[in-house]
């Protein structure tokens, strides 16, 4: 048996045709038959994008009556809690199952070690309680990282030399996770890239009785320029240096698998690759390496690029969004965090 797709290589795949060597091929294979109509294409479609796959990142800010558009993320807003609740209800009615919540904290509440992050009455904790009251079925994933809460904007505690201290940071991340779990978070989502944090958080959650609270681990999170608009949204850009001693080097793939394996060993329930588009190969490899659900974060810069080109009339936004997100699923993402989640819900529902 010789494959016509790869002559000389034997294949048992049923889409190949065997031709005895030297003989003339007398059969034309016509793949276009399966593209002939919309119904056939739907029937043989390998990848189906649904709202069930989407996790919607949302920003909450202090105060009341606030709905402030983020200039580098058109269509995304910082909501105060009262208006956020309305938005969350609407999203749930559109079929969105899960929200990733990010706080925009006043500068006055920021300090060197991010103590506000585990205040039981802090913004995230209050917001989680209020959403759980209003829309109990909505799955809430809370970000575990210090950057929204530190005066210097880093995800960790910094020493005098400007080094990010791993283990003291993990202690704060544990307190933060417990505060979020106590408020009612369904999944805590460490996005900081400190070593050993998944294990420490899992242990603490279990010993405090939060055995049902899951961990969505930002396992392979790269030091990426694609986070720019998000840092505008939170006003959280680091005041000095960069995040390259904790977030991963974009040049590395095997290291991503190592990070994913460690997070799984430490107790992650879902592993994530972030950003998504420049890291499709990583999504694919992570998918091969684990049976856990794999999430991909279609980050702020990826969103902003599409929005900017669409606003210029250079691309067809709706088609680009669906093609991009379908591509992420095809690469292996079971779940996609995307600022397009609400738009996609509207597109797929209508
Ligand atoms: C911070 C965090 C970042 C994002 C999510 N959590 C930014 C960063 O690491 O600096 C980025 C999300 C996006 O760009 O959409 N812990």
PDB file of N, CA, C and O in Angstrom, residues 72-136:
ATOM      1  N   UNK A  72      -7.779  51.785  24.552  1.00  0.00           N
ATOM      2  CA  UNK A  72      -7.070  50.863  23.652  1.00  0.00           C
ATOM      3  C   UNK A  72      -7.815  49.541  23.474  1.00  0.00           C
ATOM      4  O   UNK A  72      -7.321  48.629  22.808  1.00  0.00           O
ATOM      5  N   UNK A  73      -9.008  49.431  24.098  1.00  0.00           N
ATOM      6  CA  UNK A  73      -9.828  48.228  23.940  1.00  0.00           C
ATOM      7  C   UNK A  73     -11.276  48.630  23.670  1.00  0.00           C
ATOM      8  O   UNK A  73     -12.154  48.429  24.512  1.00  0.00           O
ATOM      9  N   UNK A  74     -11.541  49.204  22.491  1.00  0.00           N
ATOM     10  CA  UNK A  74     -12.898  49.687  22.226  1.00  0.00           C
ATOM     11  C   UNK A  74     -13.923  48.560  22.422  1.00  0.00           C
ATOM     12  O   UNK A  74     -13.693  47.438  21.989  1.00  0.00           O
ATOM     13  N   UNK A  75     -15.028  48.900  23.105  1.00  0.00           N
ATOM     14  CA  UNK A  75     -16.039  47.869  23.366  1.00  0.00           C
ATOM     15  C   UNK A  75     -15.823  47.161  24.698  1.00  0.00           C
ATOM     16  O   UNK A  75     -16.641  46.336  25.092  1.00  0.00           O
ATOM     17  N   UNK A  76     -14.722  47.488  25.398  1.00  0.00           N
ATOM     18  CA  UNK A  76     -14.496  46.933  26.742  1.00  0.00           C
ATOM     19  C   UNK A  76     -14.529  48.071  27.748  1.00  0.00           C
ATOM     20  O   UNK A  76     -14.054  49.173  27.462  1.00  0.00           O
ATOM     21  N   UNK A  77     -15.070  47.799  28.908  1.00  0.00           N
ATOM     22  CA  UNK A  77     -15.329  48.853  29.887  1.00  0.00           C
ATOM     23  C   UNK A  77     -14.834  48.471  31.267  1.00  0.00           C
ATOM     24  O   UNK A  77     -14.761  47.296  31.602  1.00  0.00           O
ATOM     25  N   UNK A  78     -14.531  49.522  32.040  1.00  0.00           N
ATOM     26  CA  UNK A  78     -14.392  49.344  33.481  1.00  0.00           C
ATOM     27  C   UNK A  78     -15.766  49.649  34.050  1.00  0.00           C
ATOM     28  O   UNK A  78     -16.253  50.777  33.924  1.00  0.00           O
ATOM     29  N   UNK A  79     -16.376  48.673  34.682  1.00  0.00           N
ATOM     30  CA  UNK A  79     -17.714  48.865  35.257  1.00  0.00           C
ATOM     31  C   UNK A  79     -17.623  48.996  36.774  1.00  0.00           C
ATOM     32  O   UNK A  79     -16.877  48.251  37.416  1.00  0.00           O
ATOM     33  N   UNK A  80     -18.419  49.898  37.342  1.00  0.00           N
ATOM     34  CA  UNK A  80     -18.603  49.824  38.788  1.00  0.00           C
ATOM     35  C   UNK A  80     -19.583  48.681  39.054  1.00  0.00           C
ATOM     36  O   UNK A  80     -20.305  48.236  38.154  1.00  0.00           O
ATOM     37  N   UNK A  81     -19.581  48.216  40.300  1.00  0.00           N
ATOM     38  CA  UNK A  81     -20.311  46.982  40.617  1.00  0.00           C
ATOM     39  C   UNK A  81     -21.787  47.020  40.208  1.00  0.00           C
ATOM     40  O   UNK A  81     -22.311  46.052  39.651  1.00  0.00           O
ATOM     41  N   UNK A  82     -22.453  48.158  40.459  1.00  0.00           N
ATOM     42  CA  UNK A  82     -23.890  48.229  40.135  1.00  0.00           C
ATOM     43  C   UNK A  82     -24.142  47.949  38.650  1.00  0.00           C
ATOM     44  O   UNK A  82     -25.031  47.170  38.291  1.00  0.00           O
ATOM     45  N   UNK A  83     -23.329  48.560  37.793  1.00  0.00           N
ATOM     46  CA  UNK A  83     -23.534  48.364  36.352  1.00  0.00           C
ATOM     47  C   UNK A  83     -22.969  47.021  35.880  1.00  0.00           C
ATOM     48  O   UNK A  83     -23.483  46.409  34.940  1.00  0.00           O
ATOM     49  N   UNK A  84     -21.924  46.569  36.570  1.00  0.00           N
ATOM     50  CA  UNK A  84     -21.359  45.258  36.216  1.00  0.00           C
ATOM     51  C   UNK A  84     -22.409  44.152  36.403  1.00  0.00           C
ATOM     52  O   UNK A  84     -22.541  43.244  35.581  1.00  0.00           O
ATOM     53  N   UNK A  85     -23.178  44.270  37.482  1.00  0.00           N
ATOM     54  CA  UNK A  85     -24.182  43.231  37.754  1.00  0.00           C
ATOM     55  C   UNK A  85     -25.179  43.117  36.605  1.00  0.00           C
ATOM     56  O   UNK A  85     -25.549  42.014  36.196  1.00  0.00           O
ATOM     57  N   UNK A  86     -25.587  44.269  36.079  1.00  0.00           N
ATOM     58  CA  UNK A  86     -26.527  44.263  34.943  1.00  0.00           C
ATOM     59  C   UNK A  86     -25.883  43.578  33.740  1.00  0.00           C
ATOM     60  O   UNK A  86     -26.515  42.778  33.037  1.00  0.00           O
ATOM     61  N   UNK A  87     -24.630  43.936  33.516  1.00  0.00           N
ATOM     62  CA  UNK A  87     -23.901  43.375  32.374  1.00  0.00           C
ATOM     63  C   UNK A  87     -23.740  41.847  32.525  1.00  0.00           C
ATOM     64  O   UNK A  87     -23.912  41.097  31.575  1.00  0.00           O
ATOM     65  N   UNK A  88     -23.423  41.422  33.735  1.00  0.00           N
ATOM     66  CA  UNK A  88     -23.228  39.989  33.989  1.00  0.00           C
ATOM     67  C   UNK A  88     -24.530  39.222  33.728  1.00  0.00           C
ATOM     68  O   UNK A  88     -24.529  38.164  33.109  1.00  0.00           O
ATOM     69  N   UNK A  89     -25.634  39.796  34.188  1.00  0.00           N
ATOM     70  CA  UNK A  89     -26.936  39.153  33.954  1.00  0.00           C
ATOM     71  C   UNK A  89     -27.194  38.995  32.464  1.00  0.00           C
ATOM     72  O   UNK A  89     -27.627  37.942  31.986  1.00  0.00           O
ATOM     73  N   UNK A  90     -26.914  40.081  31.747  1.00  0.00           N
ATOM     74  CA  UNK A  90     -27.130  40.065  30.303  1.00  0.00           C
ATOM     75  C   UNK A  90     -26.251  38.997  29.640  1.00  0.00           C
ATOM     76  O   UNK A  90     -26.701  38.246  28.775  1.00  0.00           O
ATOM     77  N   UNK A  91     -25.004  38.911  30.070  1.00  0.00           N
ATOM     78  CA  UNK A  91     -24.086  37.924  29.506  1.00  0.00           C
ATOM     79  C   UNK A  91     -24.571  36.515  29.798  1.00  0.00           C
ATOM     80  O   UNK A  91     -24.506  35.625  28.944  1.00  0.00           O
ATOM     81  N   UNK A  92     -25.055  36.317  31.004  1.00  0.00           N
ATOM     82  CA  UNK A  92     -25.545  34.980  31.359  1.00  0.00           C
ATOM     83  C   UNK A  92     -26.745  34.612  30.468  1.00  0.00           C
ATOM     84  O   UNK A  92     -26.834  33.496  29.963  1.00  0.00           O
ATOM     85  N   UNK A  93     -27.619  35.584  30.247  1.00  0.00           N
ATOM     86  CA  UNK A  93     -28.780  35.338  29.377  1.00  0.00           C
ATOM     87  C   UNK A  93     -28.358  35.051  27.941  1.00  0.00           C
ATOM     88  O   UNK A  93     -29.075  34.375  27.202  1.00  0.00           O
ATOM     89  N   UNK A  94     -27.206  35.572  27.554  1.00  0.00           N
ATOM     90  CA  UNK A  94     -26.705  35.313  26.191  1.00  0.00           C
ATOM     91  C   UNK A  94     -26.008  33.950  26.101  1.00  0.00           C
ATOM     92  O   UNK A  94     -25.558  33.549  25.034  1.00  0.00           O
ATOM     93  N   UNK A  95     -25.856  33.273  27.228  1.00  0.00           N
ATOM     94  CA  UNK A  95     -25.265  31.943  27.204  1.00  0.00           C
ATOM     95  C   UNK A  95     -23.818  31.870  27.668  1.00  0.00           C
ATOM     96  O   UNK A  95     -23.190  30.813  27.607  1.00  0.00           O
ATOM     97  N   UNK A  96     -23.291  32.994  28.125  1.00  0.00           N
ATOM     98  CA  UNK A  96     -21.908  32.963  28.643  1.00  0.00           C
ATOM     99  C   UNK A  96     -21.924  32.332  30.040  1.00  0.00           C
ATOM    100  O   UNK A  96     -22.709  32.724  30.893  1.00  0.00           O
ATOM    101  N   UNK A  97     -21.064  31.337  30.225  1.00  0.00           N
ATOM    102  CA  UNK A  97     -21.072  30.573  31.477  1.00  0.00           C
ATOM    103  C   UNK A  97     -20.075  31.077  32.499  1.00  0.00           C
ATOM    104  O   UNK A  97     -20.186  30.741  33.677  1.00  0.00           O
ATOM    105  N   UNK A  98     -19.040  31.779  32.030  1.00  0.00           N
ATOM    106  CA  UNK A  98     -17.932  32.061  32.946  1.00  0.00           C
ATOM    107  C   UNK A  98     -17.329  33.435  32.698  1.00  0.00           C
ATOM    108  O   UNK A  98     -17.229  33.888  31.557  1.00  0.00           O
ATOM    109  N   UNK A  99     -16.908  34.047  33.782  1.00  0.00           N
ATOM    110  CA  UNK A  99     -16.277  35.370  33.748  1.00  0.00           C
ATOM    111  C   UNK A  99     -14.924  35.287  34.438  1.00  0.00           C
ATOM    112  O   UNK A  99     -14.794  34.634  35.477  1.00  0.00           O
ATOM    113  N   UNK A 100     -13.926  35.934  33.844  1.00  0.00           N
ATOM    114  CA  UNK A 100     -12.641  36.124  34.531  1.00  0.00           C
ATOM    115  C   UNK A 100     -12.623  37.567  35.001  1.00  0.00           C
ATOM    116  O   UNK A 100     -12.717  38.494  34.194  1.00  0.00           O
ATOM    117  N   UNK A 101     -12.531  37.751  36.296  1.00  0.00           N
ATOM    118  CA  UNK A 101     -12.725  39.074  36.884  1.00  0.00           C
ATOM    119  C   UNK A 101     -11.388  39.756  37.203  1.00  0.00           C
ATOM    120  O   UNK A 101     -10.507  39.147  37.815  1.00  0.00           O
ATOM    121  N   UNK A 102     -11.265  41.022  36.757  1.00  0.00           N
ATOM    122  CA  UNK A 102     -10.047  41.798  37.034  1.00  0.00           C
ATOM    123  C   UNK A 102     -10.423  43.122  37.688  1.00  0.00           C
ATOM    124  O   UNK A 102     -11.310  43.827  37.196  1.00  0.00           O
ATOM    125  N   UNK A 103      -9.753  43.465  38.785  1.00  0.00           N
ATOM    126  CA  UNK A 103     -10.089  44.695  39.497  1.00  0.00           C
ATOM    127  C   UNK A 103      -9.232  45.876  39.060  1.00  0.00           C
ATOM    128  O   UNK A 103      -8.052  45.730  38.739  1.00  0.00           O
ATOM    129  N   UNK A 104      -9.857  47.046  39.030  1.00  0.00           N
ATOM    130  CA  UNK A 104      -9.114  48.296  38.834  1.00  0.00           C
ATOM    131  C   UNK A 104      -9.138  48.998  40.183  1.00  0.00           C
ATOM    132  O   UNK A 104     -10.180  49.489  40.615  1.00  0.00           O
ATOM    133  N   UNK A 105      -7.999  49.010  40.856  1.00  0.00           N
ATOM    134  CA  UNK A 105      -7.932  49.455  42.245  1.00  0.00           C
ATOM    135  C   UNK A 105      -7.376  50.881  42.293  1.00  0.00           C
ATOM    136  O   UNK A 105      -6.433  51.209  41.574  1.00  0.00           O
ATOM    137  N   UNK A 106      -7.972  51.733  43.143  1.00  0.00           N
ATOM    138  CA  UNK A 106      -7.466  53.106  43.302  1.00  0.00           C
ATOM    139  C   UNK A 106      -6.031  53.091  43.803  1.00  0.00           C
ATOM    140  O   UNK A 106      -5.669  52.263  44.640  1.00  0.00           O
ATOM    141  N   UNK A 107      -5.253  54.049  43.311  1.00  0.00           N
ATOM    142  CA  UNK A 107      -3.840  54.134  43.715  1.00  0.00           C
ATOM    143  C   UNK A 107      -3.677  54.173  45.231  1.00  0.00           C
ATOM    144  O   UNK A 107      -2.740  53.589  45.778  1.00  0.00           O
ATOM    145  N   UNK A 108      -4.605  54.846  45.915  1.00  0.00           N
ATOM    146  CA  UNK A 108      -4.527  54.980  47.368  1.00  0.00           C
ATOM    147  C   UNK A 108      -4.534  53.641  48.094  1.00  0.00           C
ATOM    148  O   UNK A 108      -4.109  53.538  49.247  1.00  0.00           O
ATOM    149  N   UNK A 109      -5.054  52.605  47.438  1.00  0.00           N
ATOM    150  CA  UNK A 109      -5.133  51.285  48.093  1.00  0.00           C
ATOM    151  C   UNK A 109      -3.947  50.393  47.747  1.00  0.00           C
ATOM    152  O   UNK A 109      -3.839  49.263  48.214  1.00  0.00           O
ATOM    153  N   UNK A 110      -3.071  50.895  46.887  1.00  0.00           N
ATOM    154  CA  UNK A 110      -1.926  50.074  46.476  1.00  0.00           C
ATOM    155  C   UNK A 110      -0.773  50.254  47.462  1.00  0.00           C
ATOM    156  O   UNK A 110      -0.579  51.334  48.003  1.00  0.00           O
ATOM    157  N   UNK A 111      -0.028  49.197  47.693  1.00  0.00           N
ATOM    158  CA  UNK A 111       1.187  49.327  48.498  1.00  0.00           C
ATOM    159  C   UNK A 111       2.259  48.387  47.951  1.00  0.00           C
ATOM    160  O   UNK A 111       2.054  47.743  46.922  1.00  0.00           O
ATOM    161  N   UNK A 112       3.377  48.313  48.666  1.00  0.00           N
ATOM    162  CA  UNK A 112       4.528  47.547  48.170  1.00  0.00           C
ATOM    163  C   UNK A 112       4.235  46.050  48.072  1.00  0.00           C
ATOM    164  O   UNK A 112       4.795  45.349  47.238  1.00  0.00           O
ATOM    165  N   UNK A 113       3.372  45.555  48.978  1.00  0.00           N
ATOM    166  CA  UNK A 113       3.181  44.100  49.039  1.00  0.00           C
ATOM    167  C   UNK A 113       1.760  43.664  48.660  1.00  0.00           C
ATOM    168  O   UNK A 113       1.413  42.494  48.798  1.00  0.00           O
ATOM    169  N   UNK A 114       0.946  44.595  48.208  1.00  0.00           N
ATOM    170  CA  UNK A 114      -0.376  44.221  47.701  1.00  0.00           C
ATOM    171  C   UNK A 114      -1.339  43.721  48.756  1.00  0.00           C
ATOM    172  O   UNK A 114      -2.162  42.833  48.488  1.00  0.00           O
ATOM    173  N   UNK A 115      -1.283  44.307  49.966  1.00  0.00           N
ATOM    174  CA  UNK A 115      -2.123  43.793  51.068  1.00  0.00           C
ATOM    175  C   UNK A 115      -3.630  43.887  50.768  1.00  0.00           C
ATOM    176  O   UNK A 115      -4.414  43.072  51.251  1.00  0.00           O
ATOM    177  N   UNK A 116      -4.010  44.874  49.960  1.00  0.00           N
ATOM    178  CA  UNK A 116      -5.436  45.035  49.631  1.00  0.00           C
ATOM    179  C   UNK A 116      -5.985  43.776  48.922  1.00  0.00           C
ATOM    180  O   UNK A 116      -7.183  43.507  48.964  1.00  0.00           O
ATOM    181  N   UNK A 117      -5.095  43.008  48.327  1.00  0.00           N
ATOM    182  CA  UNK A 117      -5.547  41.839  47.543  1.00  0.00           C
ATOM    183  C   UNK A 117      -6.283  40.814  48.388  1.00  0.00           C
ATOM    184  O   UNK A 117      -7.115  40.079  47.866  1.00  0.00           O
ATOM    185  N   UNK A 118      -5.971  40.763  49.686  1.00  0.00           N
ATOM    186  CA  UNK A 118      -6.664  39.765  50.523  1.00  0.00           C
ATOM    187  C   UNK A 118      -7.572  40.390  51.576  1.00  0.00           C
ATOM    188  O   UNK A 118      -8.005  39.725  52.516  1.00  0.00           O
ATOM    189  N   UNK A 119      -7.882  41.676  51.401  1.00  0.00           N
ATOM    190  CA  UNK A 119      -8.885  42.325  52.252  1.00  0.00           C
ATOM    191  C   UNK A 119     -10.240  41.633  52.020  1.00  0.00           C
ATOM    192  O   UNK A 119     -10.737  41.609  50.897  1.00  0.00           O
ATOM    193  N   UNK A 120     -10.846  41.083  53.085  1.00  0.00           N
ATOM    194  CA  UNK A 120     -12.125  40.363  52.882  1.00  0.00           C
ATOM    195  C   UNK A 120     -13.202  41.259  52.277  1.00  0.00           C
ATOM    196  O   UNK A 120     -14.131  40.766  51.633  1.00  0.00           O
ATOM    197  N   UNK A 121     -13.078  42.594  52.496  1.00  0.00           N
ATOM    198  CA  UNK A 121     -14.052  43.521  51.906  1.00  0.00           C
ATOM    199  C   UNK A 121     -13.488  44.250  50.694  1.00  0.00           C
ATOM    200  O   UNK A 121     -14.018  45.284  50.291  1.00  0.00           O
ATOM    201  N   UNK A 122     -12.410  43.727  50.144  1.00  0.00           N
ATOM    202  CA  UNK A 122     -11.801  44.352  48.966  1.00  0.00           C
ATOM    203  C   UNK A 122     -12.714  44.253  47.750  1.00  0.00           C
ATOM    204  O   UNK A 122     -13.714  43.530  47.747  1.00  0.00           O
ATOM    205  N   UNK A 123     -12.335  44.970  46.716  1.00  0.00           N
ATOM    206  CA  UNK A 123     -13.190  45.096  45.527  1.00  0.00           C
ATOM    207  C   UNK A 123     -13.538  43.740  44.891  1.00  0.00           C
ATOM    208  O   UNK A 123     -14.700  43.486  44.556  1.00  0.00           O
ATOM    209  N   UNK A 124     -12.553  42.873  44.741  1.00  0.00           N
ATOM    210  CA  UNK A 124     -12.823  41.574  44.101  1.00  0.00           C
ATOM    211  C   UNK A 124     -13.771  40.753  44.974  1.00  0.00           C
ATOM    212  O   UNK A 124     -14.759  40.187  44.477  1.00  0.00           O
ATOM    213  N   UNK A 125     -13.475  40.740  46.260  1.00  0.00           N
ATOM    214  CA  UNK A 125     -14.277  39.911  47.168  1.00  0.00           C
ATOM    215  C   UNK A 125     -15.737  40.397  47.189  1.00  0.00           C
ATOM    216  O   UNK A 125     -16.677  39.604  47.106  1.00  0.00           O
ATOM    217  N   UNK A 126     -15.905  41.721  47.273  1.00  0.00           N
ATOM    218  CA  UNK A 126     -17.273  42.286  47.256  1.00  0.00           C
ATOM    219  C   UNK A 126     -17.985  41.946  45.951  1.00  0.00           C
ATOM    220  O   UNK A 126     -19.169  41.614  45.936  1.00  0.00           O
ATOM    221  N   UNK A 127     -17.239  42.054  44.869  1.00  0.00           N
ATOM    222  CA  UNK A 127     -17.847  41.829  43.556  1.00  0.00           C
ATOM    223  C   UNK A 127     -18.270  40.370  43.406  1.00  0.00           C
ATOM    224  O   UNK A 127     -19.363  40.065  42.908  1.00  0.00           O
ATOM    225  N   UNK A 128     -17.402  39.463  43.848  1.00  0.00           N
ATOM    226  CA  UNK A 128     -17.728  38.036  43.751  1.00  0.00           C
ATOM    227  C   UNK A 128     -19.010  37.743  44.537  1.00  0.00           C
ATOM    228  O   UNK A 128     -19.934  37.095  44.027  1.00  0.00           O
ATOM    229  N   UNK A 129     -19.076  38.270  45.762  1.00  0.00           N
ATOM    230  CA  UNK A 129     -20.273  38.020  46.589  1.00  0.00           C
ATOM    231  C   UNK A 129     -21.517  38.545  45.895  1.00  0.00           C
ATOM    232  O   UNK A 129     -22.549  37.866  45.841  1.00  0.00           O
ATOM    233  N   UNK A 130     -21.419  39.755  45.357  1.00  0.00           N
ATOM    234  CA  UNK A 130     -22.599  40.374  44.741  1.00  0.00           C
ATOM    235  C   UNK A 130     -23.035  39.614  43.491  1.00  0.00           C
ATOM    236  O   UNK A 130     -24.237  39.410  43.263  1.00  0.00           O
ATOM    237  N   UNK A 131     -22.075  39.172  42.681  1.00  0.00           N
ATOM    238  CA  UNK A 131     -22.458  38.421  41.467  1.00  0.00           C
ATOM    239  C   UNK A 131     -23.068  37.080  41.874  1.00  0.00           C
ATOM    240  O   UNK A 131     -24.072  36.644  41.307  1.00  0.00           O
ATOM    241  N   UNK A 132     -22.470  36.435  42.858  1.00  0.00           N
ATOM    242  CA  UNK A 132     -23.005  35.130  43.290  1.00  0.00           C
ATOM    243  C   UNK A 132     -24.422  35.262  43.842  1.00  0.00           C
ATOM    244  O   UNK A 132     -25.221  34.338  43.721  1.00  0.00           O
ATOM    245  N   UNK A 133     -24.724  36.403  44.448  1.00  0.00           N
ATOM    246  CA  UNK A 133     -26.086  36.670  44.911  1.00  0.00           C
ATOM    247  C   UNK A 133     -27.039  36.855  43.744  1.00  0.00           C
ATOM    248  O   UNK A 133     -28.147  36.337  43.740  1.00  0.00           O
ATOM    249  N   UNK A 134     -26.580  37.640  42.756  1.00  0.00           N
ATOM    250  CA  UNK A 134     -27.471  38.062  41.676  1.00  0.00           C
ATOM    251  C   UNK A 134     -27.591  37.003  40.583  1.00  0.00           C
ATOM    252  O   UNK A 134     -28.668  36.799  40.020  1.00  0.00           O
ATOM    253  N   UNK A 135     -26.478  36.361  40.241  1.00  0.00           N
ATOM    254  CA  UNK A 135     -26.465  35.374  39.144  1.00  0.00           C
ATOM    255  C   UNK A 135     -25.672  34.150  39.628  1.00  0.00           C
ATOM    256  O   UNK A 135     -24.539  33.918  39.195  1.00  0.00           O
ATOM    257  N   UNK A 136     -26.267  33.362  40.526  1.00  0.00           N
ATOM    258  CA  UNK A 136     -25.494  32.306  41.194  1.00  0.00           C
ATOM    259  C   UNK A 136     -24.862  31.285  40.245  1.00  0.00           C
ATOM    260  O   UNK A 136     -23.832  30.696  40.569  1.00  0.00           O
TER     261      UNK A 136
END
